[in-house]
Coordinates of N, CA and C in Angstrom, one line a residue:
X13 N -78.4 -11.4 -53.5 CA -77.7 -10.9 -52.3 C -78.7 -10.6 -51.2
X14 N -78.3 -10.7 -50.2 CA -79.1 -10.8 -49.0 C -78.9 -9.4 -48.5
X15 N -77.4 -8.6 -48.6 CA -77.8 -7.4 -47.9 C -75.9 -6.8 -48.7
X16 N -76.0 -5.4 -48.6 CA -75.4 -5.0 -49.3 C -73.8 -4.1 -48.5
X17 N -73.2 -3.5 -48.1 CA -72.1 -2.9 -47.6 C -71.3 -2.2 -48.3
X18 N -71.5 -0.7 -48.5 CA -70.9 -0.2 -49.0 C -69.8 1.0 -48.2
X19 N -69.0 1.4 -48.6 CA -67.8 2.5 -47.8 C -68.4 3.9 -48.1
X20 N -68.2 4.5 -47.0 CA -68.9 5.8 -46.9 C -67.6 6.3 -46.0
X21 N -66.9 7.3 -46.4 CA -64.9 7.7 -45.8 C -65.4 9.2 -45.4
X22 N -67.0 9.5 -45.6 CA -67.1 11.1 -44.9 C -68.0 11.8 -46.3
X23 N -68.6 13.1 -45.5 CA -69.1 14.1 -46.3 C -69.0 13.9 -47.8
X24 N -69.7 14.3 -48.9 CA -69.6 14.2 -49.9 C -67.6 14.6 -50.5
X25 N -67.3 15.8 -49.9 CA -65.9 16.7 -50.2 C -64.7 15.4 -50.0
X26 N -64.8 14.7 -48.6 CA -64.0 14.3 -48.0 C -64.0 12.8 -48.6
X27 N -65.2 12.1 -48.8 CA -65.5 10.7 -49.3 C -64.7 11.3 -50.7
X28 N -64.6 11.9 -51.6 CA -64.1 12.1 -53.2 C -62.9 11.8 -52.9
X29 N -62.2 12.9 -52.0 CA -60.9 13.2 -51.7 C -60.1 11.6 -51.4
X30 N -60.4 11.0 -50.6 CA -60.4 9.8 -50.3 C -60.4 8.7 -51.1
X31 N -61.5 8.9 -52.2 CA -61.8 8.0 -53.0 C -60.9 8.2 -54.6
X32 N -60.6 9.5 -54.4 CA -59.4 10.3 -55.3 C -60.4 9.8 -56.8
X33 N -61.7 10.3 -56.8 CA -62.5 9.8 -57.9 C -63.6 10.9 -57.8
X34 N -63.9 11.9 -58.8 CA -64.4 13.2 -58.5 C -66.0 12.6 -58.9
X35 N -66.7 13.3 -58.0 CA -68.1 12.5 -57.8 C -68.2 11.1 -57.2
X36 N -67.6 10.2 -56.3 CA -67.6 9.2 -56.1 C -68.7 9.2 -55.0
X37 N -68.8 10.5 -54.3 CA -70.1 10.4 -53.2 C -71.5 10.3 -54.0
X38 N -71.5 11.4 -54.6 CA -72.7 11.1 -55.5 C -73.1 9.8 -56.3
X39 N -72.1 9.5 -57.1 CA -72.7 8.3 -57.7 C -72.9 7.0 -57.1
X40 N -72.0 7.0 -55.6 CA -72.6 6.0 -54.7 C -74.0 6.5 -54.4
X41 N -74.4 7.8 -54.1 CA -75.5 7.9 -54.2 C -76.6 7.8 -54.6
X42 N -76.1 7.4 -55.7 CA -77.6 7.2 -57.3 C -77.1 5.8 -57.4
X43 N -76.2 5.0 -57.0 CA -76.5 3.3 -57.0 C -77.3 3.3 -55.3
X44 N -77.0 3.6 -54.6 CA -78.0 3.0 -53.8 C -79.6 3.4 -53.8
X45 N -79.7 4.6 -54.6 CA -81.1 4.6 -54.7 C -81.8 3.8 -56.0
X46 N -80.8 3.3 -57.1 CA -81.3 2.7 -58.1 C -81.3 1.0 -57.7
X47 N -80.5 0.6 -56.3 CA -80.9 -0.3 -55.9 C -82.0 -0.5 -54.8
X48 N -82.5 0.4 -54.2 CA -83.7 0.7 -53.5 C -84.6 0.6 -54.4
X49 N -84.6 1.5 -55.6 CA -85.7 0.9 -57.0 C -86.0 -0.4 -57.3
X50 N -84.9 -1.3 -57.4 CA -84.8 -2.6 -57.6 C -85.6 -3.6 -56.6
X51 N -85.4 -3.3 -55.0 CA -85.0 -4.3 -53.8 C -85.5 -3.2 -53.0
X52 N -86.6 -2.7 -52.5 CA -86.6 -1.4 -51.7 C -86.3 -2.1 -50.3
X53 N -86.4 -3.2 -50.1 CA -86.3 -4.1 -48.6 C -85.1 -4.8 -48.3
X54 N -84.2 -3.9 -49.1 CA -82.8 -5.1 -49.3 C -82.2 -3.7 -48.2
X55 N -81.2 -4.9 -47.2 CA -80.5 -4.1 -46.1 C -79.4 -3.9 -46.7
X56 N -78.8 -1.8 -46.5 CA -78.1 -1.4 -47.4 C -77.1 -1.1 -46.1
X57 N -75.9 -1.4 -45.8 CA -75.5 -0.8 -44.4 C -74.3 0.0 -45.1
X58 N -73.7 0.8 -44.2 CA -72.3 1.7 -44.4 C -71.4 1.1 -43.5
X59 N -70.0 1.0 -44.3 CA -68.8 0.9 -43.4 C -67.8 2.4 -43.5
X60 N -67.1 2.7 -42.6 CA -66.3 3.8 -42.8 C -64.9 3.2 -41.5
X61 N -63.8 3.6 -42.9 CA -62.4 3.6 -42.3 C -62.1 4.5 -42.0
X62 N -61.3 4.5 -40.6 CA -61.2 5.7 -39.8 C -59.9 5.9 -40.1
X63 N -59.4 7.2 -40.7 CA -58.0 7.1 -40.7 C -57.8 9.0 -40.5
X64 N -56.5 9.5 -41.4 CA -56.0 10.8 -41.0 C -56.8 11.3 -41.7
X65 N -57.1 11.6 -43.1 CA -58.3 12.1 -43.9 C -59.8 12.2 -43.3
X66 N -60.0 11.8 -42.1 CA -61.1 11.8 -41.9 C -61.5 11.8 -40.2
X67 N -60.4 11.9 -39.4 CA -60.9 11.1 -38.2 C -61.5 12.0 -37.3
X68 N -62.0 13.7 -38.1 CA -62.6 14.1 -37.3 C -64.2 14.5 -38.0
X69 N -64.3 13.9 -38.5 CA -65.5 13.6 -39.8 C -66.7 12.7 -38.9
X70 N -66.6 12.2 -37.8 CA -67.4 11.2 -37.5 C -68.8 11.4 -37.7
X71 N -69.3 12.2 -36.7 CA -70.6 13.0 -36.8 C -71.1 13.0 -38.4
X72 N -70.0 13.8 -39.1 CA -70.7 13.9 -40.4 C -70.7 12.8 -41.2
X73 N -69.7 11.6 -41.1 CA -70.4 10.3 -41.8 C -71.6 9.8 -41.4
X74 N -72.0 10.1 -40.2 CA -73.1 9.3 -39.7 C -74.2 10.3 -40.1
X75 N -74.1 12.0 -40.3 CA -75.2 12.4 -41.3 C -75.5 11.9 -43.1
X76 N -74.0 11.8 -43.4 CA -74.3 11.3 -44.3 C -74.7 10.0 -45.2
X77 N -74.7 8.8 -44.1 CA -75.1 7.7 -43.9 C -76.8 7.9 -44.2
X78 N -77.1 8.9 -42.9 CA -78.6 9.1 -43.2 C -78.9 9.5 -44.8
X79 N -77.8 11.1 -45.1 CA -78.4 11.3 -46.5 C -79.0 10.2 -47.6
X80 N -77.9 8.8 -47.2 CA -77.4 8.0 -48.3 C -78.6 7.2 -48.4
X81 N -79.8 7.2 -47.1 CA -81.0 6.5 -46.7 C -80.6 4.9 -46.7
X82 N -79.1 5.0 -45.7 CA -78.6 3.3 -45.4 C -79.5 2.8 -44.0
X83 N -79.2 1.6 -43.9 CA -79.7 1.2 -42.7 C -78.4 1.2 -41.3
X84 N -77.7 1.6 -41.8 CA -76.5 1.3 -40.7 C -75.7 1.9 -41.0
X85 N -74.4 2.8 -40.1 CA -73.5 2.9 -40.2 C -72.2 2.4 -39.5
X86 N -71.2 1.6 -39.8 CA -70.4 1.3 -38.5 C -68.6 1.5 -39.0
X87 N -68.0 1.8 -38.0 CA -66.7 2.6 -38.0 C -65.6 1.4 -37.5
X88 N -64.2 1.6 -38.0 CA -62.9 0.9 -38.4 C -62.0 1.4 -38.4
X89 N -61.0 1.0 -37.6 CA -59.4 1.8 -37.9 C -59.3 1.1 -39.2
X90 N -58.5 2.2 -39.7 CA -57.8 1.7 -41.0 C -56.4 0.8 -40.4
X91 N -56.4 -0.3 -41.6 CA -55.3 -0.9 -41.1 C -54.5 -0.6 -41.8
X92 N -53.0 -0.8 -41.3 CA -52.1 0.0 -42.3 C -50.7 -1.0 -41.7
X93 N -50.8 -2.3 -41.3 CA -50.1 -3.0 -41.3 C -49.9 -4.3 -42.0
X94 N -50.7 -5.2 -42.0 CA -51.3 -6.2 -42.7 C -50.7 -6.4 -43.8
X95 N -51.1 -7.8 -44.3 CA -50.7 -7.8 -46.4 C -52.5 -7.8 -46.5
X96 N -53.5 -7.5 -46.1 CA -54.8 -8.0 -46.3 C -54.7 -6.9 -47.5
X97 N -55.8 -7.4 -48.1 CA -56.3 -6.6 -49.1 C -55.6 -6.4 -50.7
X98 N -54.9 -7.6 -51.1 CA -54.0 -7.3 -51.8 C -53.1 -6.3 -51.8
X99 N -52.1 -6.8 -50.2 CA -50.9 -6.0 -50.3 C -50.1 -6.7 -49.8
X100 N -49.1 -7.5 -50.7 CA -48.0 -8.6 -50.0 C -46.9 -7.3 -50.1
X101 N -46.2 -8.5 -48.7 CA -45.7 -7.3 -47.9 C -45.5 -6.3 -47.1
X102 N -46.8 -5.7 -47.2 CA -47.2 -4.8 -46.5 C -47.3 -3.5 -47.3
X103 N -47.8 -2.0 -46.7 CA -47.3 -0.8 -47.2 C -46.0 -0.4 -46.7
X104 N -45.4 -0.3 -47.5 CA -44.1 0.9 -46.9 C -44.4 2.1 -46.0
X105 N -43.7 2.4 -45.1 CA -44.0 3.4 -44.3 C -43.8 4.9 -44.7
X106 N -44.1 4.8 -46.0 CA -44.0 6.4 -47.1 C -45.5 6.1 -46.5
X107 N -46.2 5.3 -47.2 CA -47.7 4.8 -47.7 C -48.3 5.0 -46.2
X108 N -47.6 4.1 -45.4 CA -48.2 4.1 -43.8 C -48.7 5.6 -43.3
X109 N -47.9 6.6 -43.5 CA -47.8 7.6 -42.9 C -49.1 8.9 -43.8
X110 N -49.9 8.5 -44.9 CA -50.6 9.1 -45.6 C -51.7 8.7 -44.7
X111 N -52.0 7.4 -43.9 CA -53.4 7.6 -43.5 C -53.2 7.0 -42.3
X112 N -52.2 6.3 -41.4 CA -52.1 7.0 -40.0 C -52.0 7.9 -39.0
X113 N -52.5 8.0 -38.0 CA -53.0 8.7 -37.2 C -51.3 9.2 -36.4
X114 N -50.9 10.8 -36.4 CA -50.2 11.2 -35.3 C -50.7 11.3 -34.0
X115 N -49.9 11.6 -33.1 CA -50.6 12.3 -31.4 C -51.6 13.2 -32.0
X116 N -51.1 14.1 -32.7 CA -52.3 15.1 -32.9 C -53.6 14.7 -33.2
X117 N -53.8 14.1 -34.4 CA -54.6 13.2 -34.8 C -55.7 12.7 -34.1
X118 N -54.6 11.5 -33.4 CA -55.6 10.7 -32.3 C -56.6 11.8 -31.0
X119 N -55.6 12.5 -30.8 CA -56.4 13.5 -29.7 C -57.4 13.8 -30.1
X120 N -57.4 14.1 -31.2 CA -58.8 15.2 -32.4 C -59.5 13.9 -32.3
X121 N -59.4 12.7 -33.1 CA -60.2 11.8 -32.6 C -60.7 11.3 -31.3
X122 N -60.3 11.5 -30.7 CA -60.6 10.9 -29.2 C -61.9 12.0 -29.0
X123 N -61.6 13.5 -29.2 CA -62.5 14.4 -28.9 C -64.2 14.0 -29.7
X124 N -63.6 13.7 -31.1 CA -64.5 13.3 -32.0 C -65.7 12.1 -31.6
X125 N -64.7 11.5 -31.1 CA -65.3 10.4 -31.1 C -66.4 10.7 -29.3
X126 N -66.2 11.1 -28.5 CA -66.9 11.6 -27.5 C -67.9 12.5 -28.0
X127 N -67.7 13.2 -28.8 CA -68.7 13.6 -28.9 C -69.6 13.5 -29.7
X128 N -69.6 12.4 -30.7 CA -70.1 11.5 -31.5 C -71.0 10.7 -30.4
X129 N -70.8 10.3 -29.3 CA -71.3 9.7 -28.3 C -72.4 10.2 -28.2
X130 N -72.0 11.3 -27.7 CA -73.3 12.1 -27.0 C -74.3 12.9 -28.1
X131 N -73.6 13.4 -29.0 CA -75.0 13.7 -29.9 C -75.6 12.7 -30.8
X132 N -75.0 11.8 -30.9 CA -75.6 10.5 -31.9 C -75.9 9.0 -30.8
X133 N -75.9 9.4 -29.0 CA -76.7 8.5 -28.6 C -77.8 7.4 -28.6
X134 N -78.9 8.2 -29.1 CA -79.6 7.3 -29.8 C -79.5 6.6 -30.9
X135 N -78.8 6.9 -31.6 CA -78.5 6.0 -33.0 C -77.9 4.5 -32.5
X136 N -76.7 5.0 -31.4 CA -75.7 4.0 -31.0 C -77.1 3.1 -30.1
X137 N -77.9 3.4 -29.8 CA -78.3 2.6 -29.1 C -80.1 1.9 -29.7
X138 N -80.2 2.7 -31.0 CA -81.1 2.1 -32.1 C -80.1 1.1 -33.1
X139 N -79.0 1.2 -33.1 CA -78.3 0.2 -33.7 C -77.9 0.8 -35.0
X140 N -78.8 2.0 -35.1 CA -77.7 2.5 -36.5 C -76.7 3.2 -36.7
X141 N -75.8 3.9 -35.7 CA -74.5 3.5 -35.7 C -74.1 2.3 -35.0
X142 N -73.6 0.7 -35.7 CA -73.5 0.0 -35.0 C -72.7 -0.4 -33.7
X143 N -71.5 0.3 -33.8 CA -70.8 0.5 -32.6 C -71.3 0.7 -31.4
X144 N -71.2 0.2 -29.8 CA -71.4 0.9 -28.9 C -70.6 2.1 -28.5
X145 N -70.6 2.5 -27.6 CA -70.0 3.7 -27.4 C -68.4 3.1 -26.8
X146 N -68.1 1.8 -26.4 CA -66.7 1.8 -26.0 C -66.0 1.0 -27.2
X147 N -67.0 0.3 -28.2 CA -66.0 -0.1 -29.3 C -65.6 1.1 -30.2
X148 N -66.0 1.9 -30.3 CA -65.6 3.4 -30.6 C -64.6 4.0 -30.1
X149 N -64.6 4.5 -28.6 CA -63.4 4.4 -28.2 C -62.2 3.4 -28.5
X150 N -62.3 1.9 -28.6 CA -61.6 0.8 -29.2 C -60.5 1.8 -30.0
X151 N -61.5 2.3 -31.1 CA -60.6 2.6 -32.1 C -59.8 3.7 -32.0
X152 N -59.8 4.2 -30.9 CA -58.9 5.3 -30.5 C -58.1 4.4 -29.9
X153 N -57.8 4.0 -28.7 CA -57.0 2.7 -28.4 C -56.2 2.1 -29.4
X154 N -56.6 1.8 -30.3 CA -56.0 1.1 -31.6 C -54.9 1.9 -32.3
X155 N -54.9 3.0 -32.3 CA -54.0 4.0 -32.6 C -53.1 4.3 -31.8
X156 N -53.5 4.5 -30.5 CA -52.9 4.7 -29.3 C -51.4 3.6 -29.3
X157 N -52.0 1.9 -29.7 CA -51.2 1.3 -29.6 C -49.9 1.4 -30.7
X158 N -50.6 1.9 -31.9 CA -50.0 1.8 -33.4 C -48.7 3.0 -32.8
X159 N -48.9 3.8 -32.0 CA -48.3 5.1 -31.8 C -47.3 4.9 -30.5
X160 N -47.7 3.4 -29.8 CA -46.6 2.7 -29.3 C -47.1 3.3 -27.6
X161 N -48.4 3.9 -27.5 CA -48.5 4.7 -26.1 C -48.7 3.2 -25.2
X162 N -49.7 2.6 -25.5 CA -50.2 1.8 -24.6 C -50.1 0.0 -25.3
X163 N -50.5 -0.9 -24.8 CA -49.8 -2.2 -25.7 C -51.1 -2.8 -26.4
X164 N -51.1 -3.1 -27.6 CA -51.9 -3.8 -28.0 C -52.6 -4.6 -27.5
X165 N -54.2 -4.3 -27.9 CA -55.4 -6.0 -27.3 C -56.1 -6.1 -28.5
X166 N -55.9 -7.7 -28.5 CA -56.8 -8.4 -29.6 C -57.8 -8.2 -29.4
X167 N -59.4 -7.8 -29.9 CA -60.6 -8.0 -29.3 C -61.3 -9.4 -29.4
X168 N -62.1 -9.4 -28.5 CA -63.2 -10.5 -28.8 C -63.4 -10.9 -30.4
X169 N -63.1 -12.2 -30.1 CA -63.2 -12.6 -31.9 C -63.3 -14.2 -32.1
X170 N -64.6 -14.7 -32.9 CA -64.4 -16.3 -33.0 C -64.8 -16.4 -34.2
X171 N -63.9 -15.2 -35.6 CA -63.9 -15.2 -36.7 C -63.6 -16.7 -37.2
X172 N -62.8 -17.2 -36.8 CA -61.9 -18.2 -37.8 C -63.0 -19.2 -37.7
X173 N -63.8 -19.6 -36.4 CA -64.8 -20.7 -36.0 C -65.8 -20.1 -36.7
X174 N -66.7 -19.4 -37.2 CA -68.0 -19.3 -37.7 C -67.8 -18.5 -39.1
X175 N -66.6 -18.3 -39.7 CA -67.1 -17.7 -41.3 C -65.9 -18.0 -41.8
X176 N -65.9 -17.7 -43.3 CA -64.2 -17.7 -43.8 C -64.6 -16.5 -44.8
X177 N -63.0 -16.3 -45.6 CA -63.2 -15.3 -46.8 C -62.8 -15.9 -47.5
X178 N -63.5 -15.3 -49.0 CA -63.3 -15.7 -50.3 C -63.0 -15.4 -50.9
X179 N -61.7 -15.0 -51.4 CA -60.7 -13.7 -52.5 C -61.5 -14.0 -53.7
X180 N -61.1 -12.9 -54.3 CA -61.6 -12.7 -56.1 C -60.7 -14.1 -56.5
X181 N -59.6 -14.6 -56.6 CA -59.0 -15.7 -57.0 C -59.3 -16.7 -56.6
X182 N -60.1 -16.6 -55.2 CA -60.8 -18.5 -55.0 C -60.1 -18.4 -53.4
X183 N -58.9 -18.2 -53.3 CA -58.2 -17.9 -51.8 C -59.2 -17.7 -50.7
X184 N -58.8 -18.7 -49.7 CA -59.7 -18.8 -48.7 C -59.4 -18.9 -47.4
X185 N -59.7 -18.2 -46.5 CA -58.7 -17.5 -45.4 C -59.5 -17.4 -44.3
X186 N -59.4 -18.0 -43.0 CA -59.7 -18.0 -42.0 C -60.6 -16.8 -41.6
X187 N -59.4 -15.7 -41.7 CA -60.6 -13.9 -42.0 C -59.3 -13.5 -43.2
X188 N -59.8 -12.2 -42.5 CA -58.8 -10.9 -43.7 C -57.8 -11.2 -43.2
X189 N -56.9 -11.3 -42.4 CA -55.8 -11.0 -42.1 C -54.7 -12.0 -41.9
X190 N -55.4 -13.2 -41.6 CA -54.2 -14.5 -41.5 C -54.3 -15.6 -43.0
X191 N -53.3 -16.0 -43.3 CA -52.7 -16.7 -44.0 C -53.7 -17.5 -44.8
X192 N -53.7 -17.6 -45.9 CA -54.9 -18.8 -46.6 C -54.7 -20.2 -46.1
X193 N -55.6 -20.6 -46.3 CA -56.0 -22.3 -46.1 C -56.5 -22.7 -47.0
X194 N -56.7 -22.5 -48.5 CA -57.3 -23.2 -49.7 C -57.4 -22.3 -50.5
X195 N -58.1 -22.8 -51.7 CA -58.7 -22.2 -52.7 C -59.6 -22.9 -53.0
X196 N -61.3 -22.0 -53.8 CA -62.8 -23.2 -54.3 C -62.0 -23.6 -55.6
X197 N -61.0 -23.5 -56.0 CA -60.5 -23.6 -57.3 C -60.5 -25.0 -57.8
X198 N -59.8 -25.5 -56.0 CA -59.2 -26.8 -56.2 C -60.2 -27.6 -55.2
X199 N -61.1 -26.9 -53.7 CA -61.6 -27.9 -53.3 C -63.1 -27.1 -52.9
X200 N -64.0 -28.0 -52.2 CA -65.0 -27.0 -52.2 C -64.5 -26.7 -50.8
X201 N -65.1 -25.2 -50.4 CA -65.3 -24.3 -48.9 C -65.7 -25.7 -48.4
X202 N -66.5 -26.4 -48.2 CA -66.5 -26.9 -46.9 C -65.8 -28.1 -46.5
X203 N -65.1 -28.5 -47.6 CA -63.6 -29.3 -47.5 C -62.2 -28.7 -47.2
X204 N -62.8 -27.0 -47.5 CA -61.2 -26.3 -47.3 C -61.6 -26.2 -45.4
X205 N -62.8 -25.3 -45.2 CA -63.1 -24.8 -43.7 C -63.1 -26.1 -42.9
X206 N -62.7 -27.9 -43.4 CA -63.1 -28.6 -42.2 C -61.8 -29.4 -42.3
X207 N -61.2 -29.1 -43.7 CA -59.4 -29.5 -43.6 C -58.8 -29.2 -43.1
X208 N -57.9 -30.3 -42.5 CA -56.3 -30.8 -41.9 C -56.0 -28.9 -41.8
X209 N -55.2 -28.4 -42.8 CA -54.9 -27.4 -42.3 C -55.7 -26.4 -41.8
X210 N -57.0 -26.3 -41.8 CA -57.6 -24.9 -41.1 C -57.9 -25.3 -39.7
X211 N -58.1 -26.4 -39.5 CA -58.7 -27.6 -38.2 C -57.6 -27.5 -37.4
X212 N -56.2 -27.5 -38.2 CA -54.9 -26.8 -37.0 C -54.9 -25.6 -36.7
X213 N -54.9 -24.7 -37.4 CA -55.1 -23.5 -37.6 C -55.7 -22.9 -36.2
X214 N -57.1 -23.1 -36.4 CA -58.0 -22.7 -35.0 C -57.6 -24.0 -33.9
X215 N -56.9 -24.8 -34.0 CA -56.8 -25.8 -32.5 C -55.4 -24.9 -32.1
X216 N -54.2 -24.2 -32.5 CA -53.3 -23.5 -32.5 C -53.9 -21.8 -32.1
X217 N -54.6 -21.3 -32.5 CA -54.7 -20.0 -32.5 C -55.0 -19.4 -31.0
X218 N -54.4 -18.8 -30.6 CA -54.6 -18.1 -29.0 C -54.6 -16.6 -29.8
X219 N -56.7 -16.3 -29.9 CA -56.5 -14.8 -30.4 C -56.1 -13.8 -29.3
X220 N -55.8 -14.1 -27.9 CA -55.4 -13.0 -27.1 C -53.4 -12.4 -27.2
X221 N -53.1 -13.8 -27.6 CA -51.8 -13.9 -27.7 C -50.7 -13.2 -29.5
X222 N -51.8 -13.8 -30.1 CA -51.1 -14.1 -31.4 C -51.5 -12.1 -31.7
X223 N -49.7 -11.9 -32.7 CA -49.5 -10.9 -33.2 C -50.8 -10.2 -33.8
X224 N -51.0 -10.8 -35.0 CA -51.7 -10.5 -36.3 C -53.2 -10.0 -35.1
X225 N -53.3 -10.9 -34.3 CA -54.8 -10.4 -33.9 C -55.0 -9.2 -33.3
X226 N -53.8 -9.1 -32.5 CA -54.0 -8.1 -31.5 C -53.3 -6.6 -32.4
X227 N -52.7 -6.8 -33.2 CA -53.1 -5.5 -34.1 C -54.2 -5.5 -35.2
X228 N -55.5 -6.4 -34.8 CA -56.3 -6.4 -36.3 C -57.1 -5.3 -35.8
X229 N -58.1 -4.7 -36.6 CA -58.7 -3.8 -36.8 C -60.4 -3.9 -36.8
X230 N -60.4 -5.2 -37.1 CA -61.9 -5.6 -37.3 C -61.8 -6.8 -36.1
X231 N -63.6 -7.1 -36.0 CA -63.7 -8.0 -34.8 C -65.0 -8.5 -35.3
X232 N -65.1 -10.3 -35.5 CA -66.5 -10.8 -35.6 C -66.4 -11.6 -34.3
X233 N -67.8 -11.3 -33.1 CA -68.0 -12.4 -32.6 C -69.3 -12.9 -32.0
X234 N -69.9 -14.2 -32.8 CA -71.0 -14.3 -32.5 C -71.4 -15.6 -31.9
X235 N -72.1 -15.2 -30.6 CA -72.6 -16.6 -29.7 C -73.1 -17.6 -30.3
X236 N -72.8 -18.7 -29.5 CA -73.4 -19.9 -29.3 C -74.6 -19.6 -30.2
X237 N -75.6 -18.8 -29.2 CA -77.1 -18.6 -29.9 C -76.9 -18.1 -31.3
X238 N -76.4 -17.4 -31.4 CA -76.5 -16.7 -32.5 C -75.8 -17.6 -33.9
X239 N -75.0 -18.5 -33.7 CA -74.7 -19.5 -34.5 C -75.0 -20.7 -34.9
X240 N -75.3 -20.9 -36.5 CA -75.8 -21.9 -37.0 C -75.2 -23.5 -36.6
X241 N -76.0 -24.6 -36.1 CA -75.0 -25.6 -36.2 C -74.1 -26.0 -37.3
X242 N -73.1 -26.8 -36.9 CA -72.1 -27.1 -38.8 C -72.8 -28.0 -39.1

């Protein structure tokens, strides 16, 4: 492995709670230092889902990022619409309502997240919180919309064109959130990524337009430069 990504949901108290697994901060803690023993140069980054359990935690995931001696920390609405993630169907709106965000909520966040800005400045702008300061706000927006204030925007994204995913079963999907195009089961990745169906797929896809995008939660998008020829 070239570099590693692990979930970091808050403070040691709040990450457990979350993880509904007693010690689960800790012993994330003693696998990334027993992989530092192994790979001391291997890039260890943090992701954290921002939802009701946590969304005024910001600050302190990003101390505890440090504790965890990651190279990065970077921040995500939770999505709570989707089938991604092994959930056909969706969640039920029992389920929805455990880790979306109310008015109340979001406001605490909004505060949070401003002030995340300004005492963790530098980080945002050394790269170890990866976020800038307005895709942060993003994620307040994102809720905003979920809560029906303001209309959904897709962000910047030319996921489908430069990567795919690979489910535990072989399932292979444009990103997380739209429909499969294959399985390595039956062909290889780069017969599934240059096949008839995925080749329609992206010649059809308007990410400013289409549903799934403009409620997704995550955003890859990397330049020209920054991408390998096919």
């Amino acid at each position: 492995m070239d570099d590693v990504i692990v979930s970091v949901d808050g403070p040691p108290e709040i990450h457990n709670q979350i993880r509904r697994v007693r010690g689960a901060f800790e012993t994330l803690e003693r696998g990334v230092r027993a992989l530092r023993e192994i790979r001391p140069q291997i890039e260890v980054r943090g992701r954290a889902t921002v939802q009701k359990a946590n969304c005024t935690q910001l600050r302190a995931i990003v101390a505890s990022a440090r504790q965890l001696g990651l190279n990065s920390i970077s921040f995500l609405a939770a999505d709570i619409t989707s089938e991604a993630f092994n959930r056909p169907g969706g969640w039920p709106a029992k389920r929805q309502d455990t880790v979306a965000l109310g008015r109340a909520d979001v406001a605490a966040l909004e505060q949070e997240v401003e002030l995340s800005i300004q005492d963790h400045w530098d980080e945002i702008a050394s790269g170890f919180v990866a976020e800038s300061a307005d895709k942060l706000r993003r994620i307040v927006r994102h809720f905003r919309a979920q809560l029906g204030e303001i209309a959904p925007v897709a962000p910047p994204c030319n996921a489908p064109w430069v990567s795919a995913v690979i489910e535990a079963v072989g399932t292979v999907r444009p990103c997380f959130f739209h429909r499969p195009i294959g399985n390595v089961h039956e062909k290889s990745l780069i017969e599934i990524v240059n096949g008839d169906p995925a080749v329609e797929f992206r010649r059809q896809l308007d990410i400013a337009a289409n549903p799934v995008c403009r409620r997704c939660v995550c955003s890859l998008y990397s330049s020209p430069e920054e991408t390998p020829p096919a």
